[in-house]
C-alpha cells in the first residue's frame, strides 16, 4: 500500500508539474520572441514594457521550477491558498497587464505576427491561472477522492512507472573513452564512474597531451573540460572537428560555467553534448552511452555507404566496358534518346582469317580463352590510340576513331591501331599455325547512337560503315585495306602501300590501297 501510495503521489506530482510549467515555459518562449521582433522592427516605444513582461515571465518560470523541485507533491500540499494565489498570480498579473497595455497603446500598428504572439502570451496566462485555481485547497489527503480525469492521473502514473524502471545498459556498450581535464580529482572521478560502467577509459591532463595521444590511439568518445591552461576546450574541439581522422569521434564538453552562451558555442562548434559540473553520474552514463550509440550508428552508416560506393564503382566499371563514358554521363543527366552525327570518322573492321574451320577442331574452352586473350589485347590497343570499340561479332572486331569524341587525326589513329592489331597476331596468337587478320578501314560521316532497352549497345551506322566492312571481307590476309577517303584523311601517305582495283559488293569497282 505504501508503494502504491508513493507511485500515486509521484504520478500526481508529475502531472501537476506539467500543467504548471507548460504554460509558464510557453509564456517565456513567446515573450522572448516578442522582444526580439520589436527590436528588429525598431518599435522602441514598446520595448521597455516588453522587457518588463520578459522579466516577469522569467520570474514566473523560476518560481514554478523551485516550487516543483525534488518532492513537488509535498511542497504543493503544504502551501496555503493565499501563498499560491499571491506568489503565482503576481508575475502573471504583471505579464497580462503590460501585454494588454502594449496592445492598447499601439492600436493595431504592431503588425499581425507580433500581435498574435502577444495574444498567445495572454491566452497562456489565462490557462496558467486556471491550473493555479485548480490547485487551491488541494492536499495530500485528497489523492483517493480527487477527480481522476481532472489530473489525468492515469497518464501521469504510466509515466512515473516507466521512469521507475531501472536503466539496464545494453550489451556491447563498452566504449573507448578519453577524459581530458587539468584537475586530477575531476579526471579520477569520471574515470572511476565510467570504468564501473564497463568502459575503457584513458585520462590526460591537457589538450596538448590529448592531441599527442590521438595520433596513435583511436577513441570513440572524448570528455573535454572547457577551462584548461594550455588550450581551452572550445579550441581543442575545433582541432578535433577539423581533422578528418578525429571528426567522427563524439565529443562531450564538461563545464562548470553557468553561461548558456558557452554551451551554445560548444554545440555550434560541433560538440555532441555537454555536462554541467558537478557531473551527475546518472546523467553522465545516459549521455555517454547515447553518444557511443550515435558514433556506432554513424560508423555503420559510413561502412554501408562505402559498400554502396564500391558496388557503384563496380557497376560503373561494367558500364564503361559496354558504353563510352560520354554516353554514360548523358544517360545519367536524363537524356532518353542519344544520337549524333559525326562528319569525319574512320571505321575499323578486323576479322580472323579461316576462323570457322578452326572452330570445328578446337576445344570450346580453348577457343573462348583464345578469343578472350586476343580481344583483350585489342582493347588495350584501342585505349592506347584513343579508339572506341563498338562491338565484337563472332571473330570480328569493330571499332571507330573520331566517335563519340571528334578527332582531327582520326585516320592516323585508326591506321596505327590497325597496324597494332596485325602485330599482335604476328606475335604468337594461334594454335596449329599463327592466326592472321584481315583489316579494312574507311573514313566518312556516320551516325552514332544508343539502341535497345535490354543489353543496349552504342553503335554507328552509315555508308562509311558498310564500305569499311566490305574492305575487310575483300582484303588480303595479314594486311590492311583502306579506301581513298581514308588515304585522303591521313596526314602523310604511307610508304608501304600499293594500289589495287577492287570489286566491292554493293559498291562496284573502286580503287583501294593495301598496307602491311
Short mmCIF file of C-alpha atoms in Angstrom, two decimals, residues 299-478:
data_model
loop_
_atom_site.label_atom_id
_atom_site.label_comp_id
_atom_site.label_asym_id
_atom_site.label_seq_id
_atom_site.Cartn_x
_atom_site.Cartn_y
_atom_site.Cartn_z
CA UNK A 299 30.26 4.10 -38.29
CA UNK A 300 27.76 1.57 -39.62
CA UNK A 301 26.35 4.21 -41.93
CA UNK A 302 29.83 5.03 -43.28
CA UNK A 303 30.54 1.33 -43.81
CA UNK A 304 27.21 0.95 -45.58
CA UNK A 305 27.88 3.99 -47.79
CA UNK A 306 31.38 2.69 -48.55
CA UNK A 307 29.86 -0.62 -49.65
CA UNK A 308 27.37 1.22 -51.82
CA UNK A 309 30.21 3.25 -53.33
CA UNK A 310 32.16 0.05 -54.01
CA UNK A 311 29.18 -1.55 -55.71
CA UNK A 312 28.56 1.66 -57.67
CA UNK A 313 32.21 1.68 -58.76
CA UNK A 314 31.90 -1.92 -59.93
CA UNK A 315 28.68 -1.11 -61.79
CA UNK A 316 30.29 1.97 -63.35
CA UNK A 317 33.26 -0.12 -64.41
CA UNK A 318 30.96 -2.68 -66.00
CA UNK A 319 29.00 0.06 -67.74
CA UNK A 320 32.21 1.67 -69.01
CA UNK A 321 33.15 -1.64 -70.57
CA UNK A 322 29.90 -1.50 -72.52
CA UNK A 323 29.38 2.17 -73.34
CA UNK A 324 31.51 5.29 -73.94
CA UNK A 325 31.97 7.44 -70.84
CA UNK A 326 30.35 10.44 -72.51
CA UNK A 327 27.23 8.40 -73.26
CA UNK A 328 27.02 7.22 -69.64
CA UNK A 329 27.15 10.83 -68.43
CA UNK A 330 24.40 11.82 -70.83
CA UNK A 331 22.22 8.94 -69.66
CA UNK A 332 22.83 9.95 -66.05
CA UNK A 333 21.81 13.52 -66.94
CA UNK A 334 18.44 12.21 -68.08
CA UNK A 335 18.75 12.03 -71.88
CA UNK A 336 16.36 9.44 -73.31
CA UNK A 337 17.49 9.40 -76.94
CA UNK A 338 21.20 9.60 -77.71
CA UNK A 339 22.01 10.03 -81.41
CA UNK A 340 24.67 12.23 -83.02
CA UNK A 341 26.09 12.85 -86.47
CA UNK A 342 29.87 12.80 -86.92
CA UNK A 343 31.08 14.22 -90.21
CA UNK A 344 34.58 12.76 -90.02
CA UNK A 345 35.35 9.34 -88.58
CA UNK A 346 37.31 6.25 -89.54
CA UNK A 347 35.77 2.81 -89.08
CA UNK A 348 37.93 -0.27 -88.47
CA UNK A 349 36.85 -3.87 -89.12
CA UNK A 350 39.18 -6.77 -88.26
CA UNK A 351 38.39 -10.45 -88.87
CA UNK A 352 40.34 -13.63 -88.19
CA UNK A 353 41.17 -15.49 -91.40
CA UNK A 354 39.85 -19.09 -91.64
CA UNK A 355 38.32 -18.90 -88.18
CA UNK A 356 35.21 -21.00 -88.94
CA UNK A 357 37.15 -24.20 -89.85
CA UNK A 358 39.24 -23.75 -86.69
CA UNK A 359 36.11 -23.73 -84.53
CA UNK A 360 35.26 -27.29 -85.57
CA UNK A 361 38.61 -28.70 -84.49
CA UNK A 362 39.25 -26.67 -81.33
CA UNK A 363 38.17 -27.45 -77.77
CA UNK A 364 35.45 -24.92 -76.73
CA UNK A 365 37.24 -23.71 -73.60
CA UNK A 366 40.47 -23.26 -75.56
CA UNK A 367 38.61 -21.36 -78.27
CA UNK A 368 36.92 -18.97 -75.81
CA UNK A 369 40.21 -18.45 -73.97
CA UNK A 370 41.93 -17.63 -77.26
CA UNK A 371 39.27 -15.08 -78.26
CA UNK A 372 39.30 -13.57 -74.79
CA UNK A 373 43.06 -13.05 -74.80
CA UNK A 374 43.06 -11.77 -78.36
CA UNK A 375 40.25 -9.26 -77.99
CA UNK A 376 41.56 -8.14 -74.60
CA UNK A 377 44.85 -7.27 -76.31
CA UNK A 378 42.85 -5.41 -78.98
CA UNK A 379 41.03 -3.47 -76.22
CA UNK A 380 44.35 -2.39 -74.71
CA UNK A 381 45.49 -1.12 -78.11
CA UNK A 382 42.19 0.75 -78.56
CA UNK A 383 42.71 2.60 -75.28
CA UNK A 384 46.29 3.45 -76.22
CA UNK A 385 45.27 5.01 -79.54
CA UNK A 386 42.03 6.70 -78.41
CA UNK A 387 39.87 4.32 -80.42
CA UNK A 388 36.28 3.49 -79.42
CA UNK A 389 35.49 -0.21 -79.52
CA UNK A 390 32.00 -0.72 -80.89
CA UNK A 391 31.44 -4.48 -80.68
CA UNK A 392 32.61 -7.98 -81.49
CA UNK A 393 30.55 -10.31 -83.65
CA UNK A 394 31.92 -13.83 -83.51
CA UNK A 395 35.55 -13.47 -84.56
CA UNK A 396 35.08 -9.95 -85.99
CA UNK A 397 36.18 -6.83 -84.12
CA UNK A 398 34.69 -3.42 -84.94
CA UNK A 399 35.98 -0.05 -83.73
CA UNK A 400 35.87 3.62 -84.74
CA UNK A 401 38.12 6.66 -84.44
CA UNK A 402 36.56 10.11 -84.08
CA UNK A 403 33.44 8.85 -82.25
CA UNK A 404 31.98 9.79 -79.80
CA UNK A 405 34.71 12.44 -79.41
CA UNK A 406 35.59 14.14 -82.72
CA UNK A 407 39.32 13.83 -83.58
CA UNK A 408 41.13 15.66 -86.36
CA UNK A 409 43.66 12.81 -86.68
CA UNK A 410 41.04 10.03 -86.70
CA UNK A 411 42.50 8.36 -89.82
CA UNK A 412 46.08 8.34 -88.46
CA UNK A 413 44.87 6.89 -85.15
CA UNK A 414 42.87 4.21 -86.96
CA UNK A 415 45.83 3.19 -89.15
CA UNK A 416 48.23 2.94 -86.20
CA UNK A 417 45.64 0.89 -84.35
CA UNK A 418 45.21 -1.42 -87.34
CA UNK A 419 48.98 -1.93 -87.58
CA UNK A 420 48.95 -2.81 -83.88
CA UNK A 421 46.29 -5.46 -84.48
CA UNK A 422 48.37 -7.08 -87.20
CA UNK A 423 51.43 -7.07 -84.94
CA UNK A 424 49.53 -8.67 -82.04
CA UNK A 425 48.56 -11.55 -84.29
CA UNK A 426 52.11 -11.90 -85.60
CA UNK A 427 53.47 -12.13 -82.03
CA UNK A 428 52.07 -15.56 -81.36
CA UNK A 429 48.29 -15.89 -81.26
CA UNK A 430 47.31 -19.24 -82.82
CA UNK A 431 47.01 -22.95 -82.31
CA UNK A 432 48.33 -25.21 -85.05
CA UNK A 433 49.55 -22.25 -87.08
CA UNK A 434 49.77 -18.49 -86.39
CA UNK A 435 46.47 -16.75 -86.93
CA UNK A 436 46.15 -13.86 -89.33
CA UNK A 437 43.81 -10.90 -89.65
CA UNK A 438 42.18 -9.05 -92.47
CA UNK A 439 41.63 -5.40 -91.62
CA UNK A 440 39.55 -2.83 -93.50
CA UNK A 441 39.47 0.96 -92.93
CA UNK A 442 37.16 3.56 -94.38
CA UNK A 443 36.52 7.21 -93.48
CA UNK A 444 33.42 9.35 -93.77
CA UNK A 445 30.31 10.59 -91.98
CA UNK A 446 28.48 8.30 -89.57
CA UNK A 447 25.58 8.36 -87.13
CA UNK A 448 26.38 7.22 -83.60
CA UNK A 449 23.76 6.37 -81.02
CA UNK A 450 22.41 4.14 -78.29
CA UNK A 451 19.87 1.45 -79.14
CA UNK A 452 17.89 -1.14 -77.23
CA UNK A 453 16.35 -1.50 -73.79
CA UNK A 454 17.92 -4.80 -72.75
CA UNK A 455 21.66 -5.29 -73.27
CA UNK A 456 21.71 -1.96 -75.06
CA UNK A 457 24.72 -1.07 -77.19
CA UNK A 458 26.33 2.00 -78.67
CA UNK A 459 26.65 1.56 -82.42
CA UNK A 460 27.45 3.51 -85.60
CA UNK A 461 25.65 3.49 -88.97
CA UNK A 462 26.19 4.87 -92.45
CA UNK A 463 27.58 4.10 -95.89
CA UNK A 464 31.06 4.60 -94.49
CA UNK A 465 30.47 1.70 -92.10
CA UNK A 466 29.22 -0.62 -94.84
CA UNK A 467 32.24 0.12 -97.04
CA UNK A 468 34.69 -0.49 -94.19
CA UNK A 469 33.11 -3.93 -93.65
CA UNK A 470 33.41 -4.71 -97.39
CA UNK A 471 37.05 -3.61 -97.42
CA UNK A 472 37.79 -6.06 -94.63
CA UNK A 473 35.99 -9.01 -96.25
CA UNK A 474 37.65 -8.38 -99.66
CA UNK A 475 41.05 -7.68 -98.14
CA UNK A 476 44.28 -9.66 -98.01
CA UNK A 477 45.28 -11.97 -95.14
CA UNK A 478 47.70 -10.26 -92.78
#
